[in-house]
Amino acid sequence: MIHYKTKEEIELMRKSALLLSAALAEVAKALKPGMSTLDVDAVADKFIVENGAVPSFKNYKGFPNACCISVNEAVVHGIPNKYVLKDGDILTVDVGVYMNGYHADSAYTFAIGNVPDNVRRLMGATKASLYKGIEKAVVGNRIGDISYAIQEYTEKERGYGVVRELVGHGLGRNLHEDPQVPNYGKRGSGPVMKEGLVIAIEPMINLRTKDVEYMEDGWTVVTRDGSPSVHFEHTVAVGKGKADVLSSFVEIEKAEKNNPELNTNY
């Protein structure tokens, strides 16, 4: 069942989403080689709690941390650990925030230092595909229009692997709600989008194969061939004529550019 939100509820979700974006900006300021992924998680966790919110992922179905931190070939749901970041790594920080009774969800992939050209191109294409999908999140379109736009840009035009097993989703009072929002599919398919629908759009794109597998921890999903994977995500309210992006990358991008340890040439 799809839960449509009122304008007032969407504004509450915007507050959650912007706090989440600010937490990711704090991560962007702090990232550097020598940090462990547990250190990165602590930055976001502390910021969220100090600003009166709750990390949505912490203790969700037993997940132990505030952030999913996925490094290099990890696609999603990486558990923060003692792994120390080094030059050439990419990492996706995926975070949820619960505040005022509503969840927000967003993810951003960062590049540490000298990342190979083909990986930087993958980052640029994945981020661009997120906005291609967002362009289709308007009243009267169908979910498949979002899916097709992302797949067309990444897989059909550039030959990357679009993950099938993991998808975007509705969200609101619950972290995961209907409908599912795949990153692949046919135009004109799926539910018709109506005003009041809020969804997480989140392309997960692999450099080569689309195939993935789970690690022994039961959470971390990695590419089957060990190639890098990139993931960007926004919380988006479907709008009339234009989508309303509730989360924001503006402060994240500013912090990213001001951090000399991060590579923004993608």
PDB file of C-alpha atoms in Angstrom:
ATOM      1  CA  MET A   1       0.000   0.000   0.000  1.00  0.00           C
ATOM      2  CA  ILE A   2       1.309   3.440  -0.943  1.00  0.00           C
ATOM      3  CA  HIS A   3       1.080   6.101   1.789  1.00  0.00           C
ATOM      4  CA  TYR A   4       0.631   9.569   0.317  1.00  0.00           C
ATOM      5  CA  LYS A   5       1.861  12.535   2.370  1.00  0.00           C
ATOM      6  CA  THR A   6       0.228  15.894   2.976  1.00  0.00           C
ATOM      7  CA  LYS A   7       2.131  19.107   2.272  1.00  0.00           C
ATOM      8  CA  GLU A   8       2.714  19.456   6.021  1.00  0.00           C
ATOM      9  CA  GLU A   9       4.144  15.952   6.231  1.00  0.00           C
ATOM     10  CA  ILE A  10       6.428  16.609   3.279  1.00  0.00           C
ATOM     11  CA  GLU A  11       7.794  19.690   5.040  1.00  0.00           C
ATOM     12  CA  LEU A  12       8.563  17.573   8.110  1.00  0.00           C
ATOM     13  CA  MET A  13      10.340  15.102   5.841  1.00  0.00           C
ATOM     14  CA  ARG A  14      12.301  17.965   4.289  1.00  0.00           C
ATOM     15  CA  LYS A  15      13.631  18.872   7.752  1.00  0.00           C
ATOM     16  CA  SER A  16      14.774  15.284   8.275  1.00  0.00           C
ATOM     17  CA  ALA A  17      16.327  15.199   4.800  1.00  0.00           C
ATOM     18  CA  LEU A  18      18.229  18.455   5.229  1.00  0.00           C
ATOM     19  CA  LEU A  19      19.609  17.350   8.592  1.00  0.00           C
ATOM     20  CA  LEU A  20      20.747  14.168   6.883  1.00  0.00           C
ATOM     21  CA  SER A  21      22.406  16.195   4.134  1.00  0.00           C
ATOM     22  CA  ALA A  22      24.192  18.270   6.772  1.00  0.00           C
ATOM     23  CA  ALA A  23      25.458  15.064   8.399  1.00  0.00           C
ATOM     24  CA  LEU A  24      26.908  13.930   5.062  1.00  0.00           C
ATOM     25  CA  ALA A  25      28.536  17.344   4.683  1.00  0.00           C
ATOM     26  CA  GLU A  26      30.230  16.812   8.062  1.00  0.00           C
ATOM     27  CA  VAL A  27      31.532  13.496   6.750  1.00  0.00           C
ATOM     28  CA  ALA A  28      32.830  15.245   3.619  1.00  0.00           C
ATOM     29  CA  LYS A  29      34.745  17.716   5.789  1.00  0.00           C
ATOM     30  CA  ALA A  30      36.363  14.957   7.862  1.00  0.00           C
ATOM     31  CA  LEU A  31      37.251  12.290   5.286  1.00  0.00           C
ATOM     32  CA  LYS A  32      40.949  11.524   4.807  1.00  0.00           C
ATOM     33  CA  PRO A  33      43.295   8.582   4.424  1.00  0.00           C
ATOM     34  CA  GLY A  34      43.997   6.908   7.760  1.00  0.00           C
ATOM     35  CA  MET A  35      40.423   7.114   9.035  1.00  0.00           C
ATOM     36  CA  SER A  36      38.632   3.847   9.642  1.00  0.00           C
ATOM     37  CA  THR A  37      35.095   3.404   8.398  1.00  0.00           C
ATOM     38  CA  LEU A  38      34.093   3.250  12.074  1.00  0.00           C
ATOM     39  CA  ASP A  39      35.587   6.736  12.471  1.00  0.00           C
ATOM     40  CA  VAL A  40      33.497   7.934   9.524  1.00  0.00           C
ATOM     41  CA  ASP A  41      30.362   6.427  11.024  1.00  0.00           C
ATOM     42  CA  ALA A  42      31.029   8.177  14.329  1.00  0.00           C
ATOM     43  CA  VAL A  43      31.119  11.603  12.624  1.00  0.00           C
ATOM     44  CA  ALA A  44      27.619  11.190  11.174  1.00  0.00           C
ATOM     45  CA  ASP A  45      26.188   9.458  14.247  1.00  0.00           C
ATOM     46  CA  LYS A  46      27.374  12.222  16.596  1.00  0.00           C
ATOM     47  CA  PHE A  47      26.076  15.005  14.346  1.00  0.00           C
ATOM     48  CA  ILE A  48      22.631  13.431  13.940  1.00  0.00           C
ATOM     49  CA  VAL A  49      22.160  12.779  17.657  1.00  0.00           C
ATOM     50  CA  GLU A  50      23.458  16.214  18.696  1.00  0.00           C
ATOM     51  CA  ASN A  51      20.862  17.771  16.402  1.00  0.00           C
ATOM     52  CA  GLY A  52      17.965  15.996  18.055  1.00  0.00           C
ATOM     53  CA  ALA A  53      17.390  13.191  15.571  1.00  0.00           C
ATOM     54  CA  VAL A  54      17.889   9.429  15.468  1.00  0.00           C
ATOM     55  CA  PRO A  55      19.972   7.502  12.905  1.00  0.00           C
ATOM     56  CA  SER A  56      17.347   5.458  11.052  1.00  0.00           C
ATOM     57  CA  PHE A  57      19.630   2.530  10.286  1.00  0.00           C
ATOM     58  CA  LYS A  58      20.975   1.954  13.798  1.00  0.00           C
ATOM     59  CA  ASN A  59      19.449  -1.263  15.152  1.00  0.00           C
ATOM     60  CA  TYR A  60      17.209  -1.529  12.060  1.00  0.00           C
ATOM     61  CA  LYS A  61      16.740  -5.291  11.706  1.00  0.00           C
ATOM     62  CA  GLY A  62      19.905  -5.673  13.764  1.00  0.00           C
ATOM     63  CA  PHE A  63      22.167  -3.333  11.756  1.00  0.00           C
ATOM     64  CA  PRO A  64      24.729  -2.071  14.302  1.00  0.00           C
ATOM     65  CA  ASN A  65      25.640   1.415  13.055  1.00  0.00           C
ATOM     66  CA  ALA A  66      24.298   4.794  11.940  1.00  0.00           C
ATOM     67  CA  CYS A  67      25.740   4.533   8.412  1.00  0.00           C
ATOM     68  CA  CYS A  68      26.129   1.904   5.767  1.00  0.00           C
ATOM     69  CA  ILE A  69      29.675   2.465   4.506  1.00  0.00           C
ATOM     70  CA  SER A  70      30.563   0.564   1.364  1.00  0.00           C
ATOM     71  CA  VAL A  71      34.137   0.683   0.053  1.00  0.00           C
ATOM     72  CA  ASN A  72      35.278  -0.012  -3.529  1.00  0.00           C
ATOM     73  CA  GLU A  73      33.579  -3.245  -4.699  1.00  0.00           C
ATOM     74  CA  ALA A  74      30.962  -3.034  -1.924  1.00  0.00           C
ATOM     75  CA  VAL A  75      27.650  -1.881  -3.393  1.00  0.00           C
ATOM     76  CA  VAL A  76      25.543  -1.226  -0.296  1.00  0.00           C
ATOM     77  CA  HIS A  77      24.979  -2.101   3.369  1.00  0.00           C
ATOM     78  CA  GLY A  78      28.630  -2.215   4.367  1.00  0.00           C
ATOM     79  CA  ILE A  79      29.057  -2.439   8.145  1.00  0.00           C
ATOM     80  CA  PRO A  80      31.533   0.156   9.484  1.00  0.00           C
ATOM     81  CA  ASN A  81      34.649  -1.575  10.801  1.00  0.00           C
ATOM     82  CA  LYS A  82      38.377  -1.144  11.357  1.00  0.00           C
ATOM     83  CA  TYR A  83      39.174  -0.891   7.640  1.00  0.00           C
ATOM     84  CA  VAL A  84      41.493   2.117   7.168  1.00  0.00           C
ATOM     85  CA  LEU A  85      40.810   4.326   4.159  1.00  0.00           C
ATOM     86  CA  LYS A  86      43.698   4.797   1.754  1.00  0.00           C
ATOM     87  CA  ASP A  87      44.533   6.780  -1.358  1.00  0.00           C
ATOM     88  CA  GLY A  88      42.532   5.483  -4.322  1.00  0.00           C
ATOM     89  CA  ASP A  89      39.545   4.207  -2.342  1.00  0.00           C
ATOM     90  CA  ILE A  90      35.971   5.150  -3.091  1.00  0.00           C
ATOM     91  CA  LEU A  91      33.371   4.875  -0.364  1.00  0.00           C
ATOM     92  CA  THR A  92      29.633   5.304  -0.293  1.00  0.00           C
ATOM     93  CA  VAL A  93      28.141   6.687   2.908  1.00  0.00           C
ATOM     94  CA  ASP A  94      24.430   5.825   3.066  1.00  0.00           C
ATOM     95  CA  VAL A  95      22.535   7.377   5.983  1.00  0.00           C
ATOM     96  CA  GLY A  96      18.986   7.617   7.271  1.00  0.00           C
ATOM     97  CA  VAL A  97      17.557  10.160   9.713  1.00  0.00           C
ATOM     98  CA  TYR A  98      14.386   9.858  11.787  1.00  0.00           C
ATOM     99  CA  MET A  99      12.986  13.116  13.148  1.00  0.00           C
ATOM    100  CA  ASN A 100       9.503  14.507  13.826  1.00  0.00           C
ATOM    101  CA  GLY A 101       8.048  11.078  13.088  1.00  0.00           C
ATOM    102  CA  TYR A 102       9.469  10.779   9.566  1.00  0.00           C
ATOM    103  CA  HIS A 103      12.470   9.201   7.876  1.00  0.00           C
ATOM    104  CA  ALA A 104      14.788  10.545   5.187  1.00  0.00           C
ATOM    105  CA  ASP A 105      17.371   8.534   3.253  1.00  0.00           C
ATOM    106  CA  SER A 106      20.364   9.682   1.194  1.00  0.00           C
ATOM    107  CA  ALA A 107      23.729   8.397  -0.012  1.00  0.00           C
ATOM    108  CA  TYR A 108      26.874   9.890  -1.507  1.00  0.00           C
ATOM    109  CA  THR A 109      30.002   8.304  -2.968  1.00  0.00           C
ATOM    110  CA  PHE A 110      33.331   9.964  -2.182  1.00  0.00           C
ATOM    111  CA  ALA A 111      36.722   9.479  -3.856  1.00  0.00           C
ATOM    112  CA  ILE A 112      39.899   9.509  -1.745  1.00  0.00           C
ATOM    113  CA  GLY A 113      42.917  10.900  -3.600  1.00  0.00           C
ATOM    114  CA  ASN A 114      44.100   9.323  -6.837  1.00  0.00           C
ATOM    115  CA  VAL A 115      41.145   7.331  -8.094  1.00  0.00           C
ATOM    116  CA  PRO A 116      41.457   5.749 -11.584  1.00  0.00           C
ATOM    117  CA  ASP A 117      39.870   7.594 -14.509  1.00  0.00           C
ATOM    118  CA  ASN A 118      37.380   4.835 -15.264  1.00  0.00           C
ATOM    119  CA  VAL A 119      36.120   4.882 -11.678  1.00  0.00           C
ATOM    120  CA  ARG A 120      35.761   8.663 -11.719  1.00  0.00           C
ATOM    121  CA  ARG A 121      33.748   8.393 -14.931  1.00  0.00           C
ATOM    122  CA  LEU A 122      31.521   5.817 -13.237  1.00  0.00           C
ATOM    123  CA  MET A 123      30.979   8.230 -10.352  1.00  0.00           C
ATOM    124  CA  GLY A 124      30.011  11.058 -12.692  1.00  0.00           C
ATOM    125  CA  ALA A 125      27.629   8.885 -14.687  1.00  0.00           C
ATOM    126  CA  THR A 126      25.938   7.453 -11.596  1.00  0.00           C
ATOM    127  CA  LYS A 127      25.404  10.882 -10.082  1.00  0.00           C
ATOM    128  CA  ALA A 128      24.050  12.198 -13.393  1.00  0.00           C
ATOM    129  CA  SER A 129      21.716   9.196 -13.679  1.00  0.00           C
ATOM    130  CA  LEU A 130      20.204  10.054 -10.297  1.00  0.00           C
ATOM    131  CA  TYR A 131      19.084  13.395 -11.715  1.00  0.00           C
ATOM    132  CA  LYS A 132      17.875  11.720 -14.920  1.00  0.00           C
ATOM    133  CA  GLY A 133      15.615   9.626 -12.713  1.00  0.00           C
ATOM    134  CA  ILE A 134      14.512  12.585 -10.616  1.00  0.00           C
ATOM    135  CA  GLU A 135      13.407  14.430 -13.769  1.00  0.00           C
ATOM    136  CA  LYS A 136      10.790  11.702 -14.266  1.00  0.00           C
ATOM    137  CA  ALA A 137       9.395  11.869 -10.704  1.00  0.00           C
ATOM    138  CA  VAL A 138       6.385  13.970 -11.666  1.00  0.00           C
ATOM    139  CA  VAL A 139       2.648  13.525 -11.305  1.00  0.00           C
ATOM    140  CA  GLY A 140       1.213  11.351 -14.076  1.00  0.00           C
ATOM    141  CA  ASN A 141       4.417   9.486 -14.901  1.00  0.00           C
ATOM    142  CA  ARG A 142       4.977   5.905 -13.826  1.00  0.00           C
ATOM    143  CA  ILE A 143       7.714   4.428 -11.636  1.00  0.00           C
ATOM    144  CA  GLY A 144       9.074   2.647 -14.716  1.00  0.00           C
ATOM    145  CA  ASP A 145       9.841   6.009 -16.281  1.00  0.00           C
ATOM    146  CA  ILE A 146      12.356   6.660 -13.493  1.00  0.00           C
ATOM    147  CA  SER A 147      13.783   3.147 -13.842  1.00  0.00           C
ATOM    148  CA  TYR A 148      14.153   3.422 -17.610  1.00  0.00           C
ATOM    149  CA  ALA A 149      15.870   6.817 -17.449  1.00  0.00           C
ATOM    150  CA  ILE A 150      18.539   5.512 -15.044  1.00  0.00           C
ATOM    151  CA  GLN A 151      19.143   2.283 -16.959  1.00  0.00           C
ATOM    152  CA  GLU A 152      19.239   4.018 -20.341  1.00  0.00           C
ATOM    153  CA  TYR A 153      21.883   6.507 -19.187  1.00  0.00           C
ATOM    154  CA  THR A 154      24.161   4.052 -17.358  1.00  0.00           C
ATOM    155  CA  GLU A 155      23.747   0.599 -18.868  1.00  0.00           C
ATOM    156  CA  LYS A 156      22.530   1.100 -22.405  1.00  0.00           C
ATOM    157  CA  GLU A 157      24.570   4.198 -23.249  1.00  0.00           C
ATOM    158  CA  ARG A 158      27.721   3.502 -21.190  1.00  0.00           C
ATOM    159  CA  GLY A 159      27.837  -0.248 -20.629  1.00  0.00           C
ATOM    160  CA  TYR A 160      27.825  -0.220 -16.835  1.00  0.00           C
ATOM    161  CA  GLY A 161      26.114  -2.860 -14.694  1.00  0.00           C
ATOM    162  CA  VAL A 162      22.812  -1.832 -13.078  1.00  0.00           C
ATOM    163  CA  VAL A 163      22.165  -3.799  -9.900  1.00  0.00           C
ATOM    164  CA  ARG A 164      18.850  -5.666 -10.022  1.00  0.00           C
ATOM    165  CA  GLU A 165      18.561  -7.089  -6.507  1.00  0.00           C
ATOM    166  CA  LEU A 166      18.484  -3.737  -4.684  1.00  0.00           C
ATOM    167  CA  VAL A 167      16.106  -0.888  -5.437  1.00  0.00           C
ATOM    168  CA  GLY A 168      14.854   2.494  -4.287  1.00  0.00           C
ATOM    169  CA  HIS A 169      11.663   2.709  -2.265  1.00  0.00           C
ATOM    170  CA  GLY A 170       8.924   4.796  -0.753  1.00  0.00           C
ATOM    171  CA  LEU A 171       9.506   6.204   2.708  1.00  0.00           C
ATOM    172  CA  GLY A 172       7.801   8.287   5.369  1.00  0.00           C
ATOM    173  CA  ARG A 173       6.757   7.123   8.808  1.00  0.00           C
ATOM    174  CA  ASN A 174       8.522   3.889   7.879  1.00  0.00           C
ATOM    175  CA  LEU A 175      12.012   3.675   6.464  1.00  0.00           C
ATOM    176  CA  HIS A 176      10.877   1.380   3.662  1.00  0.00           C
ATOM    177  CA  GLU A 177       7.426   1.766   2.140  1.00  0.00           C
ATOM    178  CA  ASP A 178       5.764   0.983  -1.177  1.00  0.00           C
ATOM    179  CA  PRO A 179       6.443   1.373  -4.032  1.00  0.00           C
ATOM    180  CA  GLN A 180       9.754  -0.180  -4.962  1.00  0.00           C
ATOM    181  CA  VAL A 181      11.778   1.990  -7.362  1.00  0.00           C
ATOM    182  CA  PRO A 182      14.086  -0.183  -9.492  1.00  0.00           C
ATOM    183  CA  ASN A 183      17.001   1.302 -11.410  1.00  0.00           C
ATOM    184  CA  TYR A 184      16.061  -0.682 -14.506  1.00  0.00           C
ATOM    185  CA  GLY A 185      12.784  -1.211 -16.330  1.00  0.00           C
ATOM    186  CA  LYS A 186      10.382  -0.179 -19.054  1.00  0.00           C
ATOM    187  CA  ARG A 187       8.906   3.231 -19.700  1.00  0.00           C
ATOM    188  CA  GLY A 188       5.207   3.372 -18.911  1.00  0.00           C
ATOM    189  CA  SER A 189       5.344   0.472 -16.451  1.00  0.00           C
ATOM    190  CA  GLY A 190       4.635   0.351 -12.721  1.00  0.00           C
ATOM    191  CA  PRO A 191       2.377   2.485 -10.519  1.00  0.00           C
ATOM    192  CA  VAL A 192       1.260   5.926 -11.658  1.00  0.00           C
ATOM    193  CA  MET A 193       2.891   8.594  -9.491  1.00  0.00           C
ATOM    194  CA  LYS A 194       0.562  10.953  -7.655  1.00  0.00           C
ATOM    195  CA  GLU A 195       1.071  14.076  -5.594  1.00  0.00           C
ATOM    196  CA  GLY A 196       2.083  13.199  -2.043  1.00  0.00           C
ATOM    197  CA  LEU A 197       4.308  10.275  -2.997  1.00  0.00           C
ATOM    198  CA  VAL A 198       7.791  10.447  -1.447  1.00  0.00           C
ATOM    199  CA  ILE A 199      10.461   8.071  -2.699  1.00  0.00           C
ATOM    200  CA  ALA A 200      14.151   7.357  -2.342  1.00  0.00           C
ATOM    201  CA  ILE A 201      15.739   7.258  -5.795  1.00  0.00           C
ATOM    202  CA  GLU A 202      19.114   5.536  -5.570  1.00  0.00           C
ATOM    203  CA  PRO A 203      21.028   4.257  -8.594  1.00  0.00           C
ATOM    204  CA  MET A 204      23.558   1.567  -7.658  1.00  0.00           C
ATOM    205  CA  ILE A 205      25.827   1.171 -10.667  1.00  0.00           C
ATOM    206  CA  ASN A 206      28.784  -1.183 -11.128  1.00  0.00           C
ATOM    207  CA  LEU A 207      31.784  -0.613 -13.381  1.00  0.00           C
ATOM    208  CA  ARG A 208      31.313  -3.963 -15.097  1.00  0.00           C
ATOM    209  CA  THR A 209      28.964  -6.779 -14.078  1.00  0.00           C
ATOM    210  CA  LYS A 210      25.462  -6.170 -12.761  1.00  0.00           C
ATOM    211  CA  ASP A 211      25.785  -9.322 -10.617  1.00  0.00           C
ATOM    212  CA  VAL A 212      26.238  -9.088  -6.861  1.00  0.00           C
ATOM    213  CA  GLU A 213      26.627 -11.370  -3.875  1.00  0.00           C
ATOM    214  CA  TYR A 214      26.343 -11.125  -0.089  1.00  0.00           C
ATOM    215  CA  MET A 215      29.319 -11.281   2.237  1.00  0.00           C
ATOM    216  CA  GLU A 216      29.374 -13.602   5.247  1.00  0.00           C
ATOM    217  CA  ASP A 217      28.237 -10.793   7.571  1.00  0.00           C
ATOM    218  CA  GLY A 218      24.790 -11.081   5.975  1.00  0.00           C
ATOM    219  CA  TRP A 219      24.648  -7.361   5.163  1.00  0.00           C
ATOM    220  CA  THR A 220      27.414  -6.236   2.835  1.00  0.00           C
ATOM    221  CA  VAL A 221      26.597  -6.625  -0.865  1.00  0.00           C
ATOM    222  CA  VAL A 222      29.581  -6.706  -3.256  1.00  0.00           C
ATOM    223  CA  THR A 223      30.043  -6.949  -7.012  1.00  0.00           C
ATOM    224  CA  ARG A 224      30.589 -10.543  -8.075  1.00  0.00           C
ATOM    225  CA  ASP A 225      33.637  -9.683 -10.189  1.00  0.00           C
ATOM    226  CA  GLY A 226      35.220  -7.344  -7.627  1.00  0.00           C
ATOM    227  CA  SER A 227      34.783  -4.245  -9.782  1.00  0.00           C
ATOM    228  CA  PRO A 228      33.972  -0.891  -8.123  1.00  0.00           C
ATOM    229  CA  SER A 229      30.396   0.210  -7.461  1.00  0.00           C
ATOM    230  CA  VAL A 230      28.923   3.700  -7.001  1.00  0.00           C
ATOM    231  CA  HIS A 231      25.730   4.774  -5.242  1.00  0.00           C
ATOM    232  CA  PHE A 232      24.027   8.185  -4.990  1.00  0.00           C
ATOM    233  CA  GLU A 233      20.606   8.736  -3.412  1.00  0.00           C
ATOM    234  CA  HIS A 234      18.090  11.517  -2.796  1.00  0.00           C
ATOM    235  CA  THR A 235      14.770  11.675  -0.964  1.00  0.00           C
ATOM    236  CA  VAL A 236      12.287  13.047  -3.497  1.00  0.00           C
ATOM    237  CA  ALA A 237       8.660  14.201  -3.347  1.00  0.00           C
ATOM    238  CA  VAL A 238       6.763  13.695  -6.598  1.00  0.00           C
ATOM    239  CA  GLY A 239       5.541  17.059  -7.893  1.00  0.00           C
ATOM    240  CA  LYS A 240       3.320  18.535 -10.548  1.00  0.00           C
ATOM    241  CA  GLY A 241       5.563  19.209 -13.519  1.00  0.00           C
ATOM    242  CA  LYS A 242       8.764  18.997 -11.442  1.00  0.00           C
ATOM    243  CA  ALA A 243      10.087  16.782  -8.671  1.00  0.00           C
ATOM    244  CA  ASP A 244      10.792  18.306  -5.247  1.00  0.00           C
ATOM    245  CA  VAL A 245      14.171  17.050  -3.995  1.00  0.00           C
ATOM    246  CA  LEU A 246      13.960  17.108  -0.191  1.00  0.00           C
ATOM    247  CA  SER A 247      17.593  16.227   0.496  1.00  0.00           C
ATOM    248  CA  SER A 248      20.456  18.331  -0.859  1.00  0.00           C
ATOM    249  CA  PHE A 249      23.983  17.785  -2.136  1.00  0.00           C
ATOM    250  CA  VAL A 250      24.888  21.497  -2.089  1.00  0.00           C
ATOM    251  CA  GLU A 251      26.710  21.580   1.254  1.00  0.00           C
ATOM    252  CA  ILE A 252      28.193  18.127   0.668  1.00  0.00           C
ATOM    253  CA  GLU A 253      29.675  19.244  -2.650  1.00  0.00           C
ATOM    254  CA  LYS A 254      31.014  22.431  -1.080  1.00  0.00           C
ATOM    255  CA  ALA A 255      32.715  20.475   1.707  1.00  0.00           C
ATOM    256  CA  GLU A 256      33.970  17.902  -0.785  1.00  0.00           C
ATOM    257  CA  LYS A 257      35.623  20.612  -2.910  1.00  0.00           C
ATOM    258  CA  ASN A 258      37.200  22.216   0.167  1.00  0.00           C
ATOM    259  CA  ASN A 259      38.708  18.947   1.386  1.00  0.00           C
ATOM    260  CA  PRO A 260      42.104  18.472  -0.324  1.00  0.00           C
ATOM    261  CA  GLU A 261      42.014  14.736   0.434  1.00  0.00           C
ATOM    262  CA  LEU A 262      38.958  14.222  -1.793  1.00  0.00           C
ATOM    263  CA  ASN A 263      38.951  13.963  -5.573  1.00  0.00           C
ATOM    264  CA  THR A 264      36.064  15.906  -7.102  1.00  0.00           C
ATOM    265  CA  ASN A 265      37.166  15.540 -10.728  1.00  0.00           C
ATOM    266  CA  TYR A 266      34.348  13.246 -11.842  1.00  0.00           C
TER     267      TYR A 266
END
